[in-house]
Tab-separated table of C-alpha atoms and ligand atoms in Angstrom:
chain	number	residue	atom	x	y	z
N	222	UNK	CA	-0.009	-0.163	0.080
N	223	UNK	CA	1.697	3.153	-1.204
N	224	UNK	CA	0.663	6.807	-0.061
N	225	UNK	CA	-2.232	7.985	-2.495
N	226	UNK	CA	-1.434	10.835	-4.732
N	227	UNK	CA	-4.705	12.416	-3.952
N	228	UNK	CA	-3.869	13.015	-0.149
N	229	UNK	CA	-2.769	16.460	0.070
N	230	UNK	CA	-1.290	17.482	3.428
N	231	UNK	CA	-0.507	21.239	3.375
N	232	UNK	CA	2.447	22.452	5.493
N	233	UNK	CA	0.712	25.957	5.112
N	234	UNK	CA	-2.013	25.268	7.391
N	235	UNK	CA	0.340	23.923	10.065
N	236	UNK	CA	2.450	27.076	9.700
N	237	UNK	CA	-0.431	29.247	9.826
N	238	UNK	CA	-1.633	27.346	12.837
N	239	UNK	CA	1.461	27.660	14.568
N	240	UNK	CA	1.388	31.661	14.118
N	241	UNK	CA	-2.208	31.581	15.207
N	242	UNK	CA	-1.368	29.612	18.279
N	243	UNK	CA	1.498	32.179	19.145
N	244	UNK	CA	-0.910	35.125	18.983
N	245	UNK	CA	-3.340	33.280	20.872
N	246	UNK	CA	-0.767	32.766	23.573
N	247	UNK	CA	-0.338	36.460	24.014
N	248	UNK	CA	3.185	35.976	23.458
N	249	UNK	CA	5.878	38.482	25.280
N	250	UNK	CA	6.433	41.030	22.766
N	251	UNK	CA	10.063	41.573	23.552
N	252	UNK	CA	11.227	37.822	23.679
N	253	UNK	CA	8.432	36.156	21.240
N	254	UNK	CA	8.148	33.897	24.034
N	255	UNK	CA	5.231	31.692	24.547
N	256	UNK	CA	3.854	30.880	28.123
N	257	UNK	CA	0.883	28.342	27.658
N	258	UNK	CA	0.975	26.652	30.983
N	259	UNK	CA	-1.440	23.277	31.567
N	260	UNK	CA	-5.156	24.365	32.100
N	261	UNK	CA	-4.718	28.004	32.063
N	262	UNK	CA	-6.879	30.471	29.956
N	263	UNK	CA	-4.221	30.594	27.465
N	264	UNK	CA	-3.920	26.917	27.359
N	265	UNK	CA	-7.621	26.354	27.167
N	266	UNK	CA	-7.796	28.942	24.372
N	267	UNK	CA	-5.497	27.091	22.490
N	268	UNK	CA	-7.333	23.891	23.113
N	269	UNK	CA	-10.526	25.263	21.822
N	270	UNK	CA	-8.828	26.546	18.733
N	271	UNK	CA	-7.585	23.057	18.084
N	272	UNK	CA	-10.742	21.349	18.493
N	273	UNK	CA	-12.528	23.909	16.114
N	274	UNK	CA	-9.846	23.578	13.565
N	275	UNK	CA	-10.317	19.674	13.843
N	276	UNK	CA	-14.090	20.198	13.395
N	277	UNK	CA	-13.820	22.547	10.342
N	278	UNK	CA	-11.845	19.946	8.608
N	279	UNK	CA	-14.792	17.363	9.308
N	280	UNK	CA	-13.313	15.458	12.295
N	281	UNK	CA	-15.175	14.201	14.962
N	282	UNK	CA	-13.820	15.491	18.157
N	283	UNK	CA	-13.846	14.242	21.880
N	284	UNK	CA	-12.358	15.969	25.058
N	285	UNK	CA	-11.283	13.302	27.487
N	286	UNK	CA	-11.636	13.597	31.216
N	287	UNK	CA	-7.945	14.924	31.624
N	288	UNK	CA	-8.617	17.604	28.798
N	289	UNK	CA	-6.662	15.769	26.028
N	290	UNK	CA	-8.332	16.544	22.705
N	291	UNK	CA	-8.920	13.592	20.206
N	292	UNK	CA	-9.874	14.186	16.894
N	293	UNK	CA	-11.397	11.183	14.751
N	294	UNK	CA	-11.836	10.519	11.300
N	295	UNK	CA	-14.717	8.299	12.543
N	296	UNK	CA	-16.100	7.548	15.960
N	297	UNK	CA	-13.821	4.657	17.429
N	298	UNK	CA	-15.224	1.131	17.213
N	299	UNK	CA	-14.401	-1.948	19.494
N	300	UNK	CA	-12.378	-4.519	18.091
N	301	UNK	CA	-10.749	-2.140	15.585
N	302	UNK	CA	-7.600	-0.298	16.716
N	303	UNK	CA	-7.172	3.153	15.893
N	304	UNK	CA	-3.885	4.673	14.495
N	305	UNK	CA	-2.881	7.823	16.530
N	306	UNK	CA	-0.810	10.725	16.075
N	307	UNK	CA	-0.164	13.665	18.422
N	308	UNK	CA	1.884	16.025	20.729
N	309	UNK	CA	1.261	18.455	23.380
N	310	UNK	CA	-0.242	21.976	23.501
N	311	UNK	CA	1.227	23.343	26.555
N	312	UNK	CA	4.548	25.075	26.986
N	313	UNK	CA	6.874	26.173	29.607
N	314	UNK	CA	7.244	29.945	30.774
N	315	UNK	CA	8.609	32.106	27.815
N	316	UNK	CA	9.134	28.786	25.769
N	317	UNK	CA	9.351	28.694	22.053
N	318	UNK	CA	6.332	28.309	19.524
N	319	UNK	CA	7.184	24.761	18.235
N	320	UNK	CA	7.845	22.352	21.133
N	321	UNK	CA	4.643	20.539	21.255
N	322	UNK	CA	2.483	22.728	18.784
N	323	UNK	CA	4.278	21.578	15.888
N	324	UNK	CA	3.677	17.844	16.549
N	325	UNK	CA	-0.028	18.470	17.375
N	326	UNK	CA	-0.569	20.407	14.291
N	327	UNK	CA	1.131	17.945	12.091
N	328	UNK	CA	-0.930	15.100	13.310
N	329	UNK	CA	-3.947	17.323	12.910
N	330	UNK	CA	-3.236	18.144	9.208
N	331	UNK	CA	-2.111	14.647	8.494
N	332	UNK	CA	-5.375	13.163	9.998
N	333	UNK	CA	-7.265	16.156	8.280
N	334	UNK	CA	-5.700	15.436	4.955
N	335	UNK	CA	-6.613	11.624	4.715
N	336	UNK	CA	-10.080	12.452	5.631
N	337	UNK	CA	-10.590	15.155	3.179
N	338	UNK	CA	-9.189	12.782	0.312
N	339	UNK	CA	-12.253	10.903	0.792
N	340	UNK	CA	-9.955	7.737	0.407
N	341	UNK	CA	-11.323	4.959	2.844
N	342	UNK	CA	-8.834	3.640	5.331
N	343	UNK	CA	-9.425	0.418	7.420
N	344	UNK	CA	-8.953	1.796	10.706
N	345	UNK	CA	-9.903	4.930	12.485
N	346	UNK	CA	-7.256	7.791	12.581
N	347	UNK	CA	-6.797	10.022	15.585
N	348	UNK	CA	-4.938	13.317	15.918
N	349	UNK	CA	-4.514	14.154	19.625
N	350	UNK	CA	-3.618	17.511	21.391
N	351	UNK	CA	-2.345	16.148	24.791
N	352	UNK	CA	-2.701	18.154	28.113
N	353	UNK	CA	-0.137	19.133	30.710
N	354	UNK	CA	3.068	17.671	29.102
N	355	UNK	CA	5.653	20.099	30.461
N	356	UNK	CA	6.348	19.256	33.943
N	357	UNK	CA	6.750	23.078	34.897
N	358	UNK	CA	3.534	23.408	36.634
N	359	UNK	CA	2.984	19.996	38.650
N	360	UNK	CA	6.817	18.933	38.489
N	361	UNK	CA	5.905	15.827	36.644
N	362	UNK	CA	5.792	15.669	32.811
N	363	UNK	CA	3.534	13.970	30.124
N	364	UNK	CA	0.481	13.846	32.489
N	365	UNK	CA	-2.258	13.865	29.592
N	366	UNK	CA	-0.595	10.874	27.953
N	367	UNK	CA	-0.190	9.010	31.352
N	368	UNK	CA	-3.706	9.841	32.189
N	369	UNK	CA	-4.776	8.201	28.771
N	370	UNK	CA	-2.777	5.011	29.275
N	371	UNK	CA	-3.578	4.959	32.898
N	372	UNK	CA	-0.126	4.946	34.646
N	373	UNK	CA	-1.003	7.304	37.266
N	374	UNK	CA	-3.130	6.889	40.124
N	375	UNK	CA	-6.025	9.540	40.097
N	376	UNK	CA	-5.939	10.392	43.573
N	377	UNK	CA	-2.299	10.868	43.732
N	378	UNK	CA	-2.547	13.032	40.357
N	379	UNK	CA	-5.378	15.083	41.705
N	380	UNK	CA	-3.448	16.052	44.843
N	381	UNK	CA	-0.444	17.543	42.924
N	382	UNK	CA	-0.054	21.224	43.717
N	383	UNK	CA	1.668	23.884	41.634
N	384	UNK	CA	3.781	26.687	42.848
N	385	UNK	CA	0.808	28.930	43.845
N	386	UNK	CA	-0.732	26.186	45.831
N	387	UNK	CA	-3.408	25.219	42.924
N	388	UNK	CA	-3.978	21.558	43.128
N	389	UNK	CA	-4.629	19.769	39.807
N	390	UNK	CA	-8.011	19.066	40.947
N	391	UNK	CA	-8.628	22.773	41.275
N	392	UNK	CA	-6.862	23.409	37.788
N	393	UNK	CA	-9.121	20.839	36.315
N	394	UNK	CA	-12.342	22.520	37.656
N	395	UNK	CA	-11.058	25.733	36.671
N	396	UNK	CA	-10.669	24.526	33.105
N	397	UNK	CA	-14.258	22.972	32.927
N	398	UNK	CA	-13.000	19.318	33.433
N	399	UNK	CA	-14.613	17.189	36.174
N	400	UNK	CA	-11.872	15.696	38.436
N	401	UNK	CA	-13.996	12.626	39.640
N	402	UNK	CA	-13.981	11.408	36.055
N	403	UNK	CA	-10.137	11.433	35.507
N	404	UNK	CA	-9.810	7.856	35.885
N	405	UNK	CA	-12.093	7.384	32.907
N	406	UNK	CA	-9.352	9.217	30.596
N	407	UNK	CA	-7.616	5.947	30.599
N	408	UNK	CA	-8.236	3.946	27.271
N	409	UNK	CA	-8.492	0.148	27.290
N	410	UNK	CA	-5.474	-1.711	25.707
N	411	UNK	CA	-5.983	-2.179	22.102
N	412	UNK	CA	-8.046	1.092	21.659
N	413	UNK	CA	-5.083	1.777	19.340
N	414	UNK	CA	-2.049	-0.067	17.931
N	415	UNK	CA	0.164	2.597	16.615
N	416	UNK	CA	1.360	6.342	17.793
N	417	UNK	CA	3.482	8.766	15.789
N	418	UNK	CA	4.603	11.928	17.332
N	419	UNK	CA	6.561	14.618	15.530
N	420	UNK	CA	8.639	17.098	17.516
N	421	UNK	CA	11.119	19.810	17.090
N	422	UNK	CA	14.759	18.693	17.881
N	423	UNK	CA	15.462	20.155	21.101
N	424	UNK	CA	19.222	19.832	20.802
N	425	UNK	CA	21.525	21.026	17.833
N	426	UNK	CA	22.171	17.736	16.187
N	427	UNK	CA	20.093	17.501	13.086
N	428	UNK	CA	21.009	21.408	12.490
N	429	UNK	CA	24.728	20.662	12.860
N	430	UNK	CA	24.388	17.745	10.636
N	431	UNK	CA	22.356	19.661	7.917
N	432	UNK	CA	19.532	17.220	8.154
N	433	UNK	CA	15.867	18.145	8.140
N	434	UNK	CA	14.758	15.004	10.071
N	435	UNK	CA	15.562	12.530	12.465
N	436	UNK	CA	14.022	9.020	13.556
N	437	UNK	CA	13.846	8.372	16.984
N	438	UNK	CA	15.278	5.289	18.094
N	439	UNK	CA	14.859	5.530	21.936
N	440	UNK	CA	13.961	8.034	24.551
N	441	UNK	CA	16.588	8.507	27.456
N	442	UNK	CA	15.507	7.789	30.985
N	443	UNK	CA	16.453	10.029	33.916
N	444	UNK	CA	17.944	8.990	37.055
N	445	UNK	CA	17.801	11.988	39.647
N	446	UNK	CA	19.257	11.949	43.070
N	447	UNK	CA	19.391	14.449	45.848
N	448	UNK	CA	22.594	14.066	47.653
N	449	UNK	CA	23.612	15.715	51.046
N	450	UNK	CA	27.124	16.462	52.155
N	451	UNK	CA	27.303	16.776	55.939
N	452	UNK	CA	30.170	18.917	57.604
N	453	UNK	CA	30.322	21.259	60.390
N	454	UNK	CA	28.733	24.969	60.495
N	455	UNK	CA	31.581	27.050	61.907
N	456	UNK	CA	32.106	31.048	62.482
N	457	UNK	CA	33.511	32.220	59.032
N	458	UNK	CA	36.076	34.655	61.055
N	459	UNK	CA	37.057	32.403	63.851
N	460	UNK	CA	37.392	28.800	62.058
N	461	UNK	CA	40.755	28.372	60.848
N	462	UNK	CA	41.124	26.900	57.458
N	463	UNK	CA	42.825	23.963	58.488
N	464	UNK	CA	39.988	22.706	61.020
N	465	UNK	CA	36.954	23.043	58.513
N	466	UNK	CA	34.918	20.598	57.154
N	467	UNK	CA	33.159	22.910	54.528
N	468	UNK	CA	30.059	20.907	53.042
N	469	UNK	CA	29.537	23.503	50.185
N	470	UNK	CA	33.151	23.540	49.226
N	471	UNK	CA	32.795	19.488	49.053
N	472	UNK	CA	29.877	19.757	46.945
N	473	UNK	CA	31.489	22.363	44.546
N	474	UNK	CA	34.370	20.116	43.898
N	475	UNK	CA	31.975	17.144	43.208
N	476	UNK	CA	29.779	19.261	40.648
N	477	UNK	CA	32.723	20.142	38.560
N	478	UNK	CA	33.416	16.442	38.502
N	479	UNK	CA	29.986	15.566	37.431
N	480	UNK	CA	30.345	17.816	34.548
N	481	UNK	CA	33.385	16.165	33.547
N	482	UNK	CA	32.121	12.554	33.826
N	483	UNK	CA	29.190	13.932	31.553
N	484	UNK	CA	31.671	15.101	28.973
N	485	UNK	CA	33.658	11.901	29.238
N	486	UNK	CA	30.427	9.738	28.366
N	487	UNK	CA	29.205	12.124	25.781
N	488	UNK	CA	29.865	9.458	23.143
N	489	UNK	CA	27.428	7.115	24.811
N	490	UNK	CA	25.087	9.933	24.997
N	491	UNK	CA	24.565	10.118	28.642
N	492	UNK	CA	24.353	13.411	29.903
N	493	UNK	CA	24.748	14.660	33.535
N	494	UNK	CA	23.443	17.733	35.132
N	495	UNK	CA	23.362	19.575	38.666
N	496	UNK	CA	20.514	21.679	38.586
N	497	UNK	CA	20.294	22.721	41.922
N	498	UNK	CA	22.621	23.453	45.203
N	499	UNK	CA	21.159	24.315	48.538
N	500	UNK	CA	23.808	25.496	51.318
N	501	UNK	CA	22.700	25.602	54.823
N	502	UNK	CA	22.621	27.733	57.086
N	503	UNK	CA	23.134	30.073	53.978
N	504	UNK	CA	24.691	32.821	55.780
N	505	UNK	CA	27.584	34.677	54.809
N	506	UNK	CA	29.149	34.351	57.894
N	507	UNK	CA	28.837	30.926	58.322
N	508	UNK	CA	30.990	28.088	57.089
N	509	UNK	CA	28.377	25.919	55.401
N	510	UNK	CA	27.591	22.847	57.415
N	511	UNK	CA	25.567	21.077	54.930
N	512	UNK	CA	24.918	21.082	51.293
N	513	UNK	CA	22.259	19.559	49.284
N	514	UNK	CA	23.063	18.622	45.472
N	515	UNK	CA	20.243	17.833	42.765
N	516	UNK	CA	21.880	15.432	40.293
N	517	UNK	CA	20.138	14.373	36.929
N	518	UNK	CA	21.802	11.635	34.777
N	519	UNK	CA	20.115	10.538	31.532
N	520	UNK	CA	21.008	8.219	28.899
N	521	UNK	CA	19.289	6.030	26.144
N	522	UNK	CA	20.522	3.021	28.175
N	523	UNK	CA	19.575	2.054	31.403
N	524	UNK	CA	22.666	0.102	32.562
N	525	UNK	CA	25.200	2.641	31.249
N	526	UNK	CA	22.874	5.464	32.816
N	527	UNK	CA	23.266	3.902	36.335
N	528	UNK	CA	27.020	3.075	35.726
N	529	UNK	CA	27.773	6.807	35.007
N	530	UNK	CA	25.742	7.327	38.366
N	531	UNK	CA	27.818	4.843	40.277
N	532	UNK	CA	30.985	6.592	39.129
N	533	UNK	CA	29.596	10.029	40.432
N	534	UNK	CA	28.732	8.529	43.624
N	535	UNK	CA	32.121	7.030	44.084
N	536	UNK	CA	33.424	10.489	43.465
N	537	UNK	CA	31.379	11.908	46.021
N	538	UNK	CA	32.453	9.276	48.679
N	539	UNK	CA	36.101	10.125	47.866
N	540	UNK	CA	35.623	13.688	48.392
N	541	UNK	CA	33.660	12.972	51.498
N	542	UNK	CA	36.753	11.139	52.911
N	543	UNK	CA	39.370	13.465	52.128
N	544	UNK	CA	37.259	16.358	53.365
N	545	UNK	CA	35.866	14.746	56.626
N	546	UNK	CA	32.224	15.081	55.234
N	547	UNK	CA	29.407	12.613	55.789
N	548	UNK	CA	27.164	11.581	52.638
N	549	UNK	CA	23.645	10.526	52.131
N	550	UNK	CA	21.712	9.928	48.826
N	551	UNK	CA	18.006	9.852	48.118
N	552	UNK	CA	16.944	8.474	44.818
N	553	UNK	CA	14.036	11.017	43.803
N	554	UNK	CA	12.882	9.717	40.568
N	555	UNK	CA	13.678	7.207	37.858
N	556	UNK	CA	12.265	6.511	34.649
N	557	UNK	CA	13.344	3.561	32.393
N	558	UNK	CA	14.338	4.711	28.928
N	559	UNK	CA	11.936	3.783	26.399
N	560	UNK	CA	13.066	2.147	23.018
N	561	UNK	CA	11.019	3.053	19.797
N	562	UNK	CA	9.202	0.332	17.990
N	563	UNK	CA	11.421	-1.196	15.251
N	564	UNK	CA	8.247	-1.310	13.161
N	565	UNK	CA	7.966	2.519	13.542
N	566	UNK	CA	11.500	3.071	13.122
N	567	UNK	CA	11.590	1.148	9.622
N	568	UNK	CA	8.149	2.621	8.552
N	569	UNK	CA	9.449	6.255	9.227
N	570	UNK	CA	12.945	5.527	7.603
N	571	UNK	CA	11.417	4.207	4.457
N	572	UNK	CA	8.956	6.823	4.078
N	573	UNK	CA	11.981	9.228	4.369
N	574	UNK	CA	13.963	7.214	1.765
N	575	UNK	CA	10.999	7.246	-0.747
N	576	UNK	CA	10.559	10.897	-0.356
N	577	UNK	CA	14.392	11.321	-0.891
N	578	UNK	CA	14.613	13.382	2.460
N	579	UNK	CA	17.971	12.984	4.419
N	580	UNK	CA	17.599	11.829	8.059
N	581	UNK	CA	19.456	10.119	10.601
N	582	UNK	CA	18.462	7.932	13.428
N	583	UNK	CA	18.958	9.286	16.838
N	584	UNK	CA	17.860	9.036	20.372
N	585	UNK	CA	15.906	11.906	22.087
N	586	UNK	CA	17.442	13.331	25.505
N	587	UNK	CA	14.265	14.514	26.751
N	588	UNK	CA	10.938	12.949	27.665
N	589	UNK	CA	7.783	12.926	25.482
N	590	UNK	CA	4.004	11.555	25.486
N	591	UNK	CA	5.115	8.942	22.942
N	592	UNK	CA	6.876	7.228	25.964
N	593	UNK	CA	3.671	6.604	27.637
N	594	UNK	CA	1.859	5.591	24.424
N	595	UNK	CA	4.753	3.346	23.929
N	596	UNK	CA	3.518	1.180	27.042
N	597	UNK	CA	0.259	0.250	25.157
N	598	UNK	CA	1.251	0.230	21.447
N	599	UNK	CA	4.031	0.617	18.743
N	600	UNK	CA	5.129	4.220	19.013
N	601	UNK	CA	7.556	6.316	17.155
N	602	UNK	CA	8.983	9.680	16.657
N	603	UNK	CA	10.300	12.154	13.905
N	604	UNK	CA	12.295	14.845	15.013
N	605	UNK	CA	12.419	18.191	12.772
N	606	UNK	CA	15.577	20.110	12.645
N	607	UNK	CA	15.707	23.212	15.093
N	608	UNK	CA	17.476	25.954	13.107
N	609	UNK	CA	18.580	27.632	16.385
N	610	UNK	CA	19.799	24.504	18.088
N	611	UNK	CA	18.062	25.455	21.447
N	612	UNK	CA	14.700	24.519	22.664
N	613	UNK	CA	12.649	25.617	25.722
N	614	UNK	CA	13.625	29.054	24.250
N	615	UNK	CA	11.722	31.439	22.119
N	616	UNK	CA	14.435	31.213	19.671
N	617	UNK	CA	13.448	27.540	18.750
N	618	UNK	CA	12.750	27.303	15.021
N	619	UNK	CA	11.737	25.060	12.455
N	620	UNK	CA	11.818	26.053	8.660
N	621	UNK	CA	8.699	25.621	6.526
N	622	UNK	CA	10.405	23.308	4.286
N	623	UNK	CA	11.458	21.098	7.072
N	624	UNK	CA	7.954	21.158	8.444
N	625	UNK	CA	6.680	20.078	5.162
N	626	UNK	CA	9.186	17.180	5.143
N	627	UNK	CA	7.958	16.051	8.509
N	628	UNK	CA	4.411	16.256	7.467
N	629	UNK	CA	4.750	14.448	4.211
N	630	UNK	CA	6.526	11.444	5.947
N	631	UNK	CA	3.770	11.478	9.086
N	632	UNK	CA	0.724	11.438	6.369
N	633	UNK	CA	2.334	8.544	4.245
N	634	UNK	CA	3.149	6.586	7.628
N	635	UNK	CA	-0.426	7.199	9.043
N	636	UNK	CA	-1.991	6.118	5.830
N	637	UNK	CA	-0.142	3.067	5.499
N	638	UNK	CA	-0.654	2.170	9.063
N	639	UNK	CA	-4.449	2.888	8.943
N	640	UNK	CA	-4.638	0.737	5.535
N	641	UNK	CA	-3.526	-2.487	7.008
N	642	UNK	CA	-5.923	-4.761	8.902
O	460	ZN	ZN1	7.480	18.818	23.829
């Protein structure tokens, strides 16, 4: 089954849609940054617009109890797994206009163009605009897709609280959703058997290599620890240098070591980050008696990621011994890396080859909704070149020709998936 010439997916509708979403977000005039946090009025305006666009395209829409929008070519039928595509509509504070929105709009355009072609595919197609993917508001990412596959306990989920003390329960109510129905966002296994997500490349790789597209092989899993160095708080004037056990100085030595271990393992695509350090008591006139350090290690291979963490921890112990500091560690969070389905890697690669679009296979360093969908079905991702090389930044940018390349590959892949029984 090949893509039919009568399916016309228009990249212009995607770029116009991105422009429209940017305006709806009331983007910062100076930085051009978008701030569309989950379940805020800006987010809900974007969601309403997405739903209206889908309906204008003749799709049948559904808002699930967590606020995910599903736009179907036809109502889902039991026993006939759907083919899904999508990404998220929310953003970080002062973020870019492509992260999430690009994939949601490509999914909508691909599904809409297949629907408008009048060709009959064998399976229902569905474009999804996920809710609450960014972890910025509630500390956990990919909430909408987690609600959809049912991996989070509704009670835990609803009790999550944002920086202003607003619980997720309250945020859902504010957005016109009924928190008591959240468990019903979960879809029974078998509701769909394939998921594809287009996403802007969040690093410089495709841009540096001069390639428009990347086919994602795996999504890196993070291993996150808080580590505490315990020394002795002393008077900064009276304590002689030789008798100090400065917890912060030990932590500082360690932070630089963590960076160099990350550099050493860069060829294995492991990255190491210290995102936060707290010094106690945090006074200018007291030698810090305690320092807490937040360490995030990620890589596409779990064994390797843990091996790097073990080296980092060994370094901490060495520093602790030398400086007379006690140490404790606490694992805060771990997510296993997710491998993309080989079926999807092959499908996307073949479409790129047939369309003569240069691409490379690559892992994703950041998390995506596709990770959650991969628990229920074959899932794959397509990265689009980011001309600025940075993401979570207003400067992120995908050129119209690269968006068109991704859209054509996605549309053909979805058509193929929906055409087989
Ligand atoms: Zn994203």
